[in-house]
Tab-separated table of C-alpha atoms and ligand atoms in Angstrom:
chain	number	residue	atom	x	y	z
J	1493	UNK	CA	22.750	27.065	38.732
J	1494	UNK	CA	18.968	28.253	39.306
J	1495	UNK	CA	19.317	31.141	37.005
J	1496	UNK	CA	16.731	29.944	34.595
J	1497	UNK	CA	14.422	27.651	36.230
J	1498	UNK	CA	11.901	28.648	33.157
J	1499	UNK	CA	13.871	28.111	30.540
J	1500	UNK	CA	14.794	24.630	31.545
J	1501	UNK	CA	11.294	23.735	32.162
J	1502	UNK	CA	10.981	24.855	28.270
J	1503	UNK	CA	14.044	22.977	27.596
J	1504	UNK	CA	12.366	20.028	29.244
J	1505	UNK	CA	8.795	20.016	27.730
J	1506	UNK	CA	10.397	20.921	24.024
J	1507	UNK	CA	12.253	17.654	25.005
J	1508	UNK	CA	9.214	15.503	25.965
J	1509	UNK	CA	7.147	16.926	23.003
J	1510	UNK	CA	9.931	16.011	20.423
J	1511	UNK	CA	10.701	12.324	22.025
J	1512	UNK	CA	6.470	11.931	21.944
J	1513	UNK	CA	6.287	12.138	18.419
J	1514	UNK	CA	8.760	8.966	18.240
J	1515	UNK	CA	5.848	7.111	20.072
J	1516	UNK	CA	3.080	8.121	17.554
J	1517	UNK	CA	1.502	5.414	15.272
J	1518	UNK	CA	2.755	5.523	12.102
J	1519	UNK	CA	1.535	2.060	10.272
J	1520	UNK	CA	2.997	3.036	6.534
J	1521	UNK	CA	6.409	3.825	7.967
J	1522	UNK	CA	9.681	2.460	6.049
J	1523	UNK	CA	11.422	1.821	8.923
J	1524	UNK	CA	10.769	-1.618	11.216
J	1525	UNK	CA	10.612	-3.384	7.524
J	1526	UNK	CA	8.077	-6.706	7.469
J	1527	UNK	CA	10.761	-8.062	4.718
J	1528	UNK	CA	14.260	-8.930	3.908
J	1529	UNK	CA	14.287	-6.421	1.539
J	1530	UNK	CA	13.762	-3.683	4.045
J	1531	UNK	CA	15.642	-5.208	6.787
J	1532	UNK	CA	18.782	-4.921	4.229
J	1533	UNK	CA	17.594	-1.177	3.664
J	1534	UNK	CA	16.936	-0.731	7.329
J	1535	UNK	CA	20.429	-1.863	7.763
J	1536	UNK	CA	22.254	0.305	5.361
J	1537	UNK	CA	20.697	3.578	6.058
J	1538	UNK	CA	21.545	3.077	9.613
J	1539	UNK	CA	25.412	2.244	8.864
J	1540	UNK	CA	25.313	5.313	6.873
J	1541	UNK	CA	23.609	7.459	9.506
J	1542	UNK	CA	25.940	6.759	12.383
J	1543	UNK	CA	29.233	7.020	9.867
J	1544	UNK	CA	27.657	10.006	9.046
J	1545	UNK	CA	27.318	11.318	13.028
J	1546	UNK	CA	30.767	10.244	13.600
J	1547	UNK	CA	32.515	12.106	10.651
J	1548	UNK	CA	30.161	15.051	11.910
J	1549	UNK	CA	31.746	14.803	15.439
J	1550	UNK	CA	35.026	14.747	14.113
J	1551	UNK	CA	34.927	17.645	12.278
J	1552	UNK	CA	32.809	19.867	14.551
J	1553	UNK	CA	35.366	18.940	17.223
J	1554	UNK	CA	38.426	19.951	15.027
J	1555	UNK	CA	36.522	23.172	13.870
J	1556	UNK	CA	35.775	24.051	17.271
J	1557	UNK	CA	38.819	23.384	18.436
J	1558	UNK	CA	40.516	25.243	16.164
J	1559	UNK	CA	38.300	28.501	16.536
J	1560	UNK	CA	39.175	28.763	19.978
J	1561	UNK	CA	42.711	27.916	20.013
J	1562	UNK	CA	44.001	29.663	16.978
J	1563	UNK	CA	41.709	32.865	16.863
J	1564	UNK	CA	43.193	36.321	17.140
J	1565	UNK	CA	44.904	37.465	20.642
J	1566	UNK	CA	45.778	41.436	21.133
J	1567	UNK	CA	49.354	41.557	21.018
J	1568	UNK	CA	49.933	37.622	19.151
J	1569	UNK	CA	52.051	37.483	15.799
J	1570	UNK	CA	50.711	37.432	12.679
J	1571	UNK	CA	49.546	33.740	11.376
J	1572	UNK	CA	52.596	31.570	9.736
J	1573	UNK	CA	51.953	32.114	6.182
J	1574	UNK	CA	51.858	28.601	3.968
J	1575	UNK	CA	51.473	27.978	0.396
J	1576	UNK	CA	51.132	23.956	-0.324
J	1577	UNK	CA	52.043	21.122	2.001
J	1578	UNK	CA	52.293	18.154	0.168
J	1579	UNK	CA	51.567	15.885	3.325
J	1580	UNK	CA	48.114	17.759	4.021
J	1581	UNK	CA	46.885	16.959	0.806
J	1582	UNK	CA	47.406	13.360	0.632
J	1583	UNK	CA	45.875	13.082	4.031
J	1584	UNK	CA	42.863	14.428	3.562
J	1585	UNK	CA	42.138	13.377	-0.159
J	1586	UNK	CA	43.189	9.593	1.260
J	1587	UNK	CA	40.039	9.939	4.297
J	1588	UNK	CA	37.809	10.851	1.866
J	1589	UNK	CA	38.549	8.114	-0.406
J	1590	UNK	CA	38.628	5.829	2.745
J	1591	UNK	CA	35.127	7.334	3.848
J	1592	UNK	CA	34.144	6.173	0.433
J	1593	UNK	CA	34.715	3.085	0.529
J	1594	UNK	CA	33.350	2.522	3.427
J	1595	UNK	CA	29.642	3.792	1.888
J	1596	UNK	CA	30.646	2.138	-0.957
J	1597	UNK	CA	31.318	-1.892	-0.297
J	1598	UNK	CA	27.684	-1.808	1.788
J	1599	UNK	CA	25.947	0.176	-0.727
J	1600	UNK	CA	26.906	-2.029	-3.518
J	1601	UNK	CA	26.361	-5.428	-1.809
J	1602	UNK	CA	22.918	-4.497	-1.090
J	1603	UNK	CA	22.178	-3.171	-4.171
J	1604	UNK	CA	23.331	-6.473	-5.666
J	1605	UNK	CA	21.515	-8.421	-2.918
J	1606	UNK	CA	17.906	-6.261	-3.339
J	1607	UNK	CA	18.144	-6.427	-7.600
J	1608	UNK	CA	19.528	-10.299	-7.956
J	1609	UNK	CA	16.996	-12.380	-9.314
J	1610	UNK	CA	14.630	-14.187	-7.431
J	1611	UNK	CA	14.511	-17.452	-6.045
J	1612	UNK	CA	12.553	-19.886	-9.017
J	1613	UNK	CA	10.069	-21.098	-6.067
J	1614	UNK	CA	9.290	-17.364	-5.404
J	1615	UNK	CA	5.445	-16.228	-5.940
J	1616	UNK	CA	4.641	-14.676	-9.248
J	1617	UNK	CA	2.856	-11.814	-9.338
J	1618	UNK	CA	1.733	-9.543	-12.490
J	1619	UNK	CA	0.522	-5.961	-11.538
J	1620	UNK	CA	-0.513	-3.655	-13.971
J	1621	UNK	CA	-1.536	-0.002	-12.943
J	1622	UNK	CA	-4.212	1.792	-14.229
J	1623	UNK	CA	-5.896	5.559	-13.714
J	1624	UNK	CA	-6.755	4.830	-10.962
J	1625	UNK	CA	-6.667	1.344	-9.533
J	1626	UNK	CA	-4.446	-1.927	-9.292
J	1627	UNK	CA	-4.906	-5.217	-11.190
J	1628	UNK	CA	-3.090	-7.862	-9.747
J	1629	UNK	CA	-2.458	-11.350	-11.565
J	1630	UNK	CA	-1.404	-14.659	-10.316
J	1631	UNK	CA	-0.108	-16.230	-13.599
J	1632	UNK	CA	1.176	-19.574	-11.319
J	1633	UNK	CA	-2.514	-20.149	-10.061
J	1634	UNK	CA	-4.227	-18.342	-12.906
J	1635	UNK	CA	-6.317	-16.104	-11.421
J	1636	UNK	CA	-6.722	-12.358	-11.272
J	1637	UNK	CA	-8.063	-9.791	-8.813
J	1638	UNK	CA	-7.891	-6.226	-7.852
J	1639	UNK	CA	-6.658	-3.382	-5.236
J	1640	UNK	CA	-5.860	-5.965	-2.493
J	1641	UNK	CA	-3.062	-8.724	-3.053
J	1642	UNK	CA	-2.170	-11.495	-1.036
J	1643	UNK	CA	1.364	-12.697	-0.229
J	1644	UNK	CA	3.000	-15.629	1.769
J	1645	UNK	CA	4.664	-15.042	5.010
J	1646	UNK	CA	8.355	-16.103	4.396
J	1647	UNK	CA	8.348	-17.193	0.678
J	1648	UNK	CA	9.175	-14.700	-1.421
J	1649	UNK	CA	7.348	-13.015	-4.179
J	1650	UNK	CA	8.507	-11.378	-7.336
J	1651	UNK	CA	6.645	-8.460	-9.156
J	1652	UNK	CA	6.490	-7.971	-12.823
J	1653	UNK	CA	5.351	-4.526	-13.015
J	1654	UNK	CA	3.541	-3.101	-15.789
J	1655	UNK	CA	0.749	0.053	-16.643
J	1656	UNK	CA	-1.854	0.424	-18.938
J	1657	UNK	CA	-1.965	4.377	-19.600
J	1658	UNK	CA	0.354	6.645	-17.293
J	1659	UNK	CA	3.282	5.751	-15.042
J	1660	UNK	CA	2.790	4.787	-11.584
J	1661	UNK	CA	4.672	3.634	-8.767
J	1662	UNK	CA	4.328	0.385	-6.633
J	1663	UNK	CA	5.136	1.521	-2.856
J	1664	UNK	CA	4.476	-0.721	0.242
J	1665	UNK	CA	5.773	1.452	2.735
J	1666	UNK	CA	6.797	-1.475	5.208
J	1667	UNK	CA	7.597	-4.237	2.959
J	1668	UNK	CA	9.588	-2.648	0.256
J	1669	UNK	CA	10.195	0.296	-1.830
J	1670	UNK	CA	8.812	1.653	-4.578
J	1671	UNK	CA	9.327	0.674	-7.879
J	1672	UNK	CA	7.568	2.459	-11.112
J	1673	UNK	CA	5.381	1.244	-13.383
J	1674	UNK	CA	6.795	2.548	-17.276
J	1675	UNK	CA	4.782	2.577	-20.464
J	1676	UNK	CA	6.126	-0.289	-22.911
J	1677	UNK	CA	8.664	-2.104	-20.315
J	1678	UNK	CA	8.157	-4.406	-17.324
J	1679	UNK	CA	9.886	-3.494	-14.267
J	1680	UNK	CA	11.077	-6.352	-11.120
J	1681	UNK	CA	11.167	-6.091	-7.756
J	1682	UNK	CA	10.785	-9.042	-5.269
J	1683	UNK	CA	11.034	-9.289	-1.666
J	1684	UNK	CA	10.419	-11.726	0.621
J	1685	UNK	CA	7.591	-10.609	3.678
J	1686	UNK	CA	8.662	-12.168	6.674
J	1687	UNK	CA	5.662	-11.521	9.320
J	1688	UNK	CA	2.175	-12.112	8.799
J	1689	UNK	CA	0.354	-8.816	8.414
J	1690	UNK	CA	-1.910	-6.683	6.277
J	1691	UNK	CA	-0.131	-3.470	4.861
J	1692	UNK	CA	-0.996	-0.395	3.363
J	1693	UNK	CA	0.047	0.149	-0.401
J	1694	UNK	CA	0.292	3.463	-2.549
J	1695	UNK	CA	0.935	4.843	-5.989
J	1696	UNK	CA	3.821	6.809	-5.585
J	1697	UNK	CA	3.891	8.630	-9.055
J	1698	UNK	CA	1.697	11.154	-10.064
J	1699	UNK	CA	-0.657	9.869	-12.386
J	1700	UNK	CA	-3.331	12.092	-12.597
J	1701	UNK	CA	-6.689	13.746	-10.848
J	1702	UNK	CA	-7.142	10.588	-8.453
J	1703	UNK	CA	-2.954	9.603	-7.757
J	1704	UNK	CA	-3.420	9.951	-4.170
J	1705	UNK	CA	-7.093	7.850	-4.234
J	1706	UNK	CA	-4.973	4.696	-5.860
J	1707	UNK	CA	-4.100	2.797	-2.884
J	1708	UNK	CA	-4.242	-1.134	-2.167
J	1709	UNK	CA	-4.163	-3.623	0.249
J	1710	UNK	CA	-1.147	-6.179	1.335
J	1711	UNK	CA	-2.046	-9.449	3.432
J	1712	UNK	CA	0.807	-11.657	4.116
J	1713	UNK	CA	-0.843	-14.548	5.415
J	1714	UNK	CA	0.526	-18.246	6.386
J	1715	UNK	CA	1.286	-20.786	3.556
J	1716	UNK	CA	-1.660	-22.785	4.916
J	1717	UNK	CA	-3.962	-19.368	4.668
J	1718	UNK	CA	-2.575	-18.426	1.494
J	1719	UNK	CA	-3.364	-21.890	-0.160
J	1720	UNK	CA	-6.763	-21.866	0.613
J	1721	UNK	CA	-7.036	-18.466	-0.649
J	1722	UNK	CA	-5.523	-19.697	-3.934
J	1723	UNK	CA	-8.051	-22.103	-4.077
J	1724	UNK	CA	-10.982	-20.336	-3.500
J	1725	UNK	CA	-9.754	-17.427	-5.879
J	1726	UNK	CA	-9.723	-20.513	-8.301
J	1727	UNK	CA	-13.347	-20.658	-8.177
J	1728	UNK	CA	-16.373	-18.600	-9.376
J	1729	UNK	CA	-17.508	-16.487	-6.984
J	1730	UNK	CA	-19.224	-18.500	-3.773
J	1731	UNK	CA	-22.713	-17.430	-4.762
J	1732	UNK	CA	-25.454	-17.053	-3.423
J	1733	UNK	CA	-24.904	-16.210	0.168
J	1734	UNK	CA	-27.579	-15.028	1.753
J	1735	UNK	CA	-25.646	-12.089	3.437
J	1736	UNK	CA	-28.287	-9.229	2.636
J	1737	UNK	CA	-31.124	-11.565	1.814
J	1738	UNK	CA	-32.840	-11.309	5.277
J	1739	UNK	CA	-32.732	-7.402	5.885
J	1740	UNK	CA	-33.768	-7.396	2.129
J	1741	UNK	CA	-36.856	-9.577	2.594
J	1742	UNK	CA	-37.903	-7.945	5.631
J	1743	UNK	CA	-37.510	-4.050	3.884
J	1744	UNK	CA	-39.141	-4.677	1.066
J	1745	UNK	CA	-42.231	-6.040	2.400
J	1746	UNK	CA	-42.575	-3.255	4.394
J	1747	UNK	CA	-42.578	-0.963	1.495
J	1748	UNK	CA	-45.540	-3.296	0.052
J	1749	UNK	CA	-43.357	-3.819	-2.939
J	1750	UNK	CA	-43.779	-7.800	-4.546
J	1751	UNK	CA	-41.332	-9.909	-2.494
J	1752	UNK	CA	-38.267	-10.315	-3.887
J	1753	UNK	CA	-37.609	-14.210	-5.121
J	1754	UNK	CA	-36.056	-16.571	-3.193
J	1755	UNK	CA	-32.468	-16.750	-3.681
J	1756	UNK	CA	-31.356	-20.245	-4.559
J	1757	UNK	CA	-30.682	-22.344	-1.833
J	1758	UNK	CA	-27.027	-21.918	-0.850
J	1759	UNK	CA	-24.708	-24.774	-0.863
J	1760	UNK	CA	-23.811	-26.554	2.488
J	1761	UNK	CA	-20.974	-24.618	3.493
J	1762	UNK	CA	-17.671	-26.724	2.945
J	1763	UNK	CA	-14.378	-25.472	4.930
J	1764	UNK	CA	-13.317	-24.098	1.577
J	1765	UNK	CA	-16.203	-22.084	2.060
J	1766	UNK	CA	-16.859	-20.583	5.400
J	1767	UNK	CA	-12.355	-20.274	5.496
J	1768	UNK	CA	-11.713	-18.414	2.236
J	1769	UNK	CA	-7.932	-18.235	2.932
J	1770	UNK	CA	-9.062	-14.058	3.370
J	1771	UNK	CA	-8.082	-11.939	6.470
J	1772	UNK	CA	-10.777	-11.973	8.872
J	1773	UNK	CA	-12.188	-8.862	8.941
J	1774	UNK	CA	-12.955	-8.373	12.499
J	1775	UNK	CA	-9.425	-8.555	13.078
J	1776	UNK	CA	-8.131	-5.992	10.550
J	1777	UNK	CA	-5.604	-3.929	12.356
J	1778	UNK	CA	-7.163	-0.032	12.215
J	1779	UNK	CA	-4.305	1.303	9.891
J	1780	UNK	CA	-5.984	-0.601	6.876
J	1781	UNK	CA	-9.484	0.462	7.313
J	1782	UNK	CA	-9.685	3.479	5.175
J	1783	UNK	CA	-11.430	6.669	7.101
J	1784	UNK	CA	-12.323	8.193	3.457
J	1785	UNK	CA	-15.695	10.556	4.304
J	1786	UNK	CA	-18.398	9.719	2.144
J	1787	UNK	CA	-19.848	12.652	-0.051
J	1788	UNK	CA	-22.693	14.511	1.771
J	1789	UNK	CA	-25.856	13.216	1.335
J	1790	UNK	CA	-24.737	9.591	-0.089
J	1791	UNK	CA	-26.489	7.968	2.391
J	1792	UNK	CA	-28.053	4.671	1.637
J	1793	UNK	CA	-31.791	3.892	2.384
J	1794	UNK	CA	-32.584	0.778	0.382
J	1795	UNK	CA	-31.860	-2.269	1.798
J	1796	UNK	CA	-30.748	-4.241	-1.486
J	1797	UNK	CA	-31.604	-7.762	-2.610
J	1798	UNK	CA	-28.538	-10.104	-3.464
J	1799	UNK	CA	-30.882	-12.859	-6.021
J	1800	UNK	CA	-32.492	-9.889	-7.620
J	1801	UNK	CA	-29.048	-7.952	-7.921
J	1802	UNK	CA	-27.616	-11.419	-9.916
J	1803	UNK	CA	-30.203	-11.376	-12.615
J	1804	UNK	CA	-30.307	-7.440	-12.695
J	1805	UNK	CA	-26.187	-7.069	-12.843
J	1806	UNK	CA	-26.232	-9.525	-16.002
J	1807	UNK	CA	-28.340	-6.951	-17.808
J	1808	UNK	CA	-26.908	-3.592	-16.778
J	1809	UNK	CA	-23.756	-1.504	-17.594
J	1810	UNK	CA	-21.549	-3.457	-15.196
J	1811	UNK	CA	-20.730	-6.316	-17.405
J	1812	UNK	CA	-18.755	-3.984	-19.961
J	1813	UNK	CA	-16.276	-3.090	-18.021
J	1814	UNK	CA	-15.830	-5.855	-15.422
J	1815	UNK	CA	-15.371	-9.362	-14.692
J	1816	UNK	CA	-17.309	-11.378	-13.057
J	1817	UNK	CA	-16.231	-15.427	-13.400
J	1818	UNK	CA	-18.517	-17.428	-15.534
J	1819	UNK	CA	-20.973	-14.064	-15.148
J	1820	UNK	CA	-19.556	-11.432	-17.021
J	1821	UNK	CA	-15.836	-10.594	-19.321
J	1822	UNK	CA	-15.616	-7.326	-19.400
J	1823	UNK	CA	-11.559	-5.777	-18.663
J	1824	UNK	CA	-11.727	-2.182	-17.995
J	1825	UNK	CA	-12.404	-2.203	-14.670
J	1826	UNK	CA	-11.753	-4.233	-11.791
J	1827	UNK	CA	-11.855	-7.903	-11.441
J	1828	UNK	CA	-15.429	-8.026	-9.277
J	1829	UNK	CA	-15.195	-12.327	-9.356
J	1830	UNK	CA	-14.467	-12.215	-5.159
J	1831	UNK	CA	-15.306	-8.207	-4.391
J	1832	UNK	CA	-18.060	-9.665	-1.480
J	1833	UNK	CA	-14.519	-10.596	0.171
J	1834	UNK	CA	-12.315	-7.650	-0.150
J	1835	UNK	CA	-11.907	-5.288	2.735
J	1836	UNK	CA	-12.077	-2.236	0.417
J	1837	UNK	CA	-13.707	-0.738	-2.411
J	1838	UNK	CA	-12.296	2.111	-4.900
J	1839	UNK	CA	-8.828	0.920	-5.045
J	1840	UNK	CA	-8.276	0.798	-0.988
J	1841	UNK	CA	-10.081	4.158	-0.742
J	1842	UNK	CA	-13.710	3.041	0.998
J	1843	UNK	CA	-14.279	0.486	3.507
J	1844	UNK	CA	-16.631	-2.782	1.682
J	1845	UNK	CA	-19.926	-2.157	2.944
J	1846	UNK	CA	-23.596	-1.587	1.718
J	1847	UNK	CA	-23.153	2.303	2.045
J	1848	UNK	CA	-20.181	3.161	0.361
J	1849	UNK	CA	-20.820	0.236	-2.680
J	1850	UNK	CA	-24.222	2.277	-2.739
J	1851	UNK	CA	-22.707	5.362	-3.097
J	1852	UNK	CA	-19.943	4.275	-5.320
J	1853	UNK	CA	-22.319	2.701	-7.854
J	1854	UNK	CA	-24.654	6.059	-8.259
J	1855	UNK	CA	-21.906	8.253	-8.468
J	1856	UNK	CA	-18.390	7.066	-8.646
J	1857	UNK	CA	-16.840	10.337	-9.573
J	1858	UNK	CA	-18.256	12.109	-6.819
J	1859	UNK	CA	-16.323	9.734	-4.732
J	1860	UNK	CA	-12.983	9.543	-6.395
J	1861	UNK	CA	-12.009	12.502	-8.481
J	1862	UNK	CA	-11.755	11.342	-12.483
J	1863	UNK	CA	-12.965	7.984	-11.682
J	1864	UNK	CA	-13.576	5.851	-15.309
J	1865	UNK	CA	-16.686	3.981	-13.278
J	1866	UNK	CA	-19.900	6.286	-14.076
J	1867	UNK	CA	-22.321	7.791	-12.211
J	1868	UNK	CA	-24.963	5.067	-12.699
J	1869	UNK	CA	-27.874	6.907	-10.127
J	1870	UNK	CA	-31.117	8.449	-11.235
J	1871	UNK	CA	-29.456	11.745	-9.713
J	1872	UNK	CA	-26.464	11.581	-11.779
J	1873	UNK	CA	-26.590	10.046	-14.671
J	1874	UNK	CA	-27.776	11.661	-18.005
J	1875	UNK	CA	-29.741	9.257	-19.434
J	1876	UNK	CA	-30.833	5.132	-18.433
J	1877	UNK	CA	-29.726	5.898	-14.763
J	1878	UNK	CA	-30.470	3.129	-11.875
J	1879	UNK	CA	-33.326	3.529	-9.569
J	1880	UNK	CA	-31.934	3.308	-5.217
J	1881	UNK	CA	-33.653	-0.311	-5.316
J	1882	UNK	CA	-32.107	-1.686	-8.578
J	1883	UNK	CA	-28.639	-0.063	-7.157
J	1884	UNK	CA	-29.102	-1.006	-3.556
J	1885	UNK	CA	-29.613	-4.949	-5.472
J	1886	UNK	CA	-26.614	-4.469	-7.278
J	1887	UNK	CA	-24.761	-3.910	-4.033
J	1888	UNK	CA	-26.226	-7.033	-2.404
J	1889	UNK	CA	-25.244	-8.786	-5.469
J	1890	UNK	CA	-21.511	-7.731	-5.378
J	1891	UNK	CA	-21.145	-8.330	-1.251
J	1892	UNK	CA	-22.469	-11.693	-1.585
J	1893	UNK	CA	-19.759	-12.452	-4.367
J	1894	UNK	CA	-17.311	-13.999	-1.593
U	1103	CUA	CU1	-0.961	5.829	-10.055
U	1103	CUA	CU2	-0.117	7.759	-8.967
């Protein structure tokens, strides 16, 4: 059987190629669920799927069988003509209605189990979706934040789901799935996450220029992490750190400039402090850390300085739109009370760092398609733009907001 040594060497790398693309890493997948919720999923789809196979077989193999055995013979008599057998017909509209059922009774008990309410101990959670970003609330612990939400390992949580313009959808590939977000109605959907892990989240709804840019984060931590990150969310931002302070210092007295005032001493660093309850981020797994290029040329050159930042951000356009504890009330924009400890900036689109908060603040819509946040640069903006230092201060500011 060496007829076609070629083609079964294609056969055979086709093969390998298709079976290779099972092993490729695909974080936001739904399936291999990090929650009851998509465990029950998991579950039914796969009942359904290998139903599905079997009836396949079973009819192929009939079909087949019947092509070959009853086709036309030279010389064979004609076909035995029918009309109606009442038999036939109650067989095969009884396997339907048996197939049915058997899609049905699973279907419905895990619809019932996925929509019942949630347990009363579960984790609140408010989020409301806006063009193009994600506020979430904690109404148990009273606090709010933005574009990066943190759950419990094993307790479970329950959204109430809610938009402020345009519908959106709440997806989180591997926990759950999605739910929408419609105008004048709060929608529910609660899970419980069963593994610690961080998770990517999407808007699954078109909502406009920047849909795909409004992403989040997911950290399902331990109860022990998660209560110290209630706690610390409890508090004003953890200010100042002296995180840029040094690099400041050092750059601006090289450019001759005054130097920049002392930032207040910082308070001895409690546990609460130095262990914010947040996800470390030298261990963030890879499939969280957004790859989003910057915009050409957005390159930061000013090394920023966090005290000088504080007394400038009180003054400048920031405070109308966002919220900074005890600092500044404004509610258009994101909660900014703990952005020096988020992982991302942008709604999940640019990784937290000096650069891209740089870029972001001179020109925001460069960055993110129909972004609300203006182009505050000197480049950019029309009138009353920032200059690099007062911008680069600003960004010291906001990382040193732990
Ligand atoms: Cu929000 Cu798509």
């Amino acid at each position: 059987m060496n007829r076609h040594p070629r083609a079964r060497w294609a056969l055979a790398a086709a093969l390998a190629i298709v079976l290779s693309a099972c092993n490729q890493y695909a974080p936001d997948t739904i399936f291999g669920a990090h929650s009851q919720f998509g465990h029950d999923v998991d579950q039914l789809t796969r009942r359904l799927l290998y139903m599905g196979i079997a009836v396949f077989v079973l009819v192929e193999t009939a079909l087949i069988f019947a092509v070959f055995k009853f086709r036309a013979r030279p010389g064979a008599p004609p076909a035995v003509q029918t009309h109606g057998n009442a038999t036939l017909e109650i067989t095969w509209t009884i396997i339907p209605a048996v197939i049915l059922a058997f899609i049905a009774v699973p279907s419905i008990q895990t619809i019932f189990r996925t929509q019942s309410e949630p347990p009363a101990d579960a984790l609140q959670i408010e989020v409301i979706g806006h063009q193009w970003w994600w506020e979430f609330k904690y109404p148990q612990y009273n606090f709010t934040t933005a574009n990066e939400l943190y759950v419990e390992s094993g307790r479970p949580v329950a959204f109430a789901l809610k938009t402020q313009d345009v519908l959106h959808s709440f997806w989180i590939p591997q926990l759950s799935g999605k739910r929408d977000l419609i105008s004048n109605r709060t929608n529910h959907l609660w899970f419980t996450p069963d593994s610690i892990g961080a998770y990517n989240g999407f808007c699954a709804e078109f909502c406009g220029a920047s849909h795909a840019n409004m992403r989040f984060k997911v950290f399902a931590v331990s109860a022990a992490q998660f209560a110290e990150y209630v706690a610390h969310q409890q508090t004003g931002p953890v200010y100042p750190v002296p995180v840029d302070s040094a690099t400041a210092v050092k750059t601006t007295a090289a450019k001759g400039a005054k130097p920049a005032p002392a930032p207040a001493p910082a308070p001895a660093l409690t546990a609460a402090m130095t262990n914010t309850g947040t996800w470390p981020l030298d261990q963030l797994p890879k499939h969280v850390i957004p790859a989003t290029p910057l915009p050409p040329g957005s390159v930061d050159t000013v090394a920023g300085d966090a005290a000088r930042g504080a007394a400038f951000f009180k003054t400048a356009a920031c405070i109308g739109c966002h919220t900074v504890k005890g600092v500044s009330f404004g509610v258009i924009g994101p909660n900014l009370t703990h952005i020096g400890s988020r992982t991302t900036i942008a709604s999940g689109l640019y990784p937290n760092d000096h650069a891209h908060l740089v870029a972001w603040i001179k020109n925001a819509p460069a960055m993110k398609p129909g972004s609300q946040m203006m182009a505050l640069g000197m480049g950019a903006a029309a009138a009353g733009g920032y200059t690099d230092q007062q911008i680069a201060d600003i960004a010291a500011y906001l990382s040193a907001l732990k």
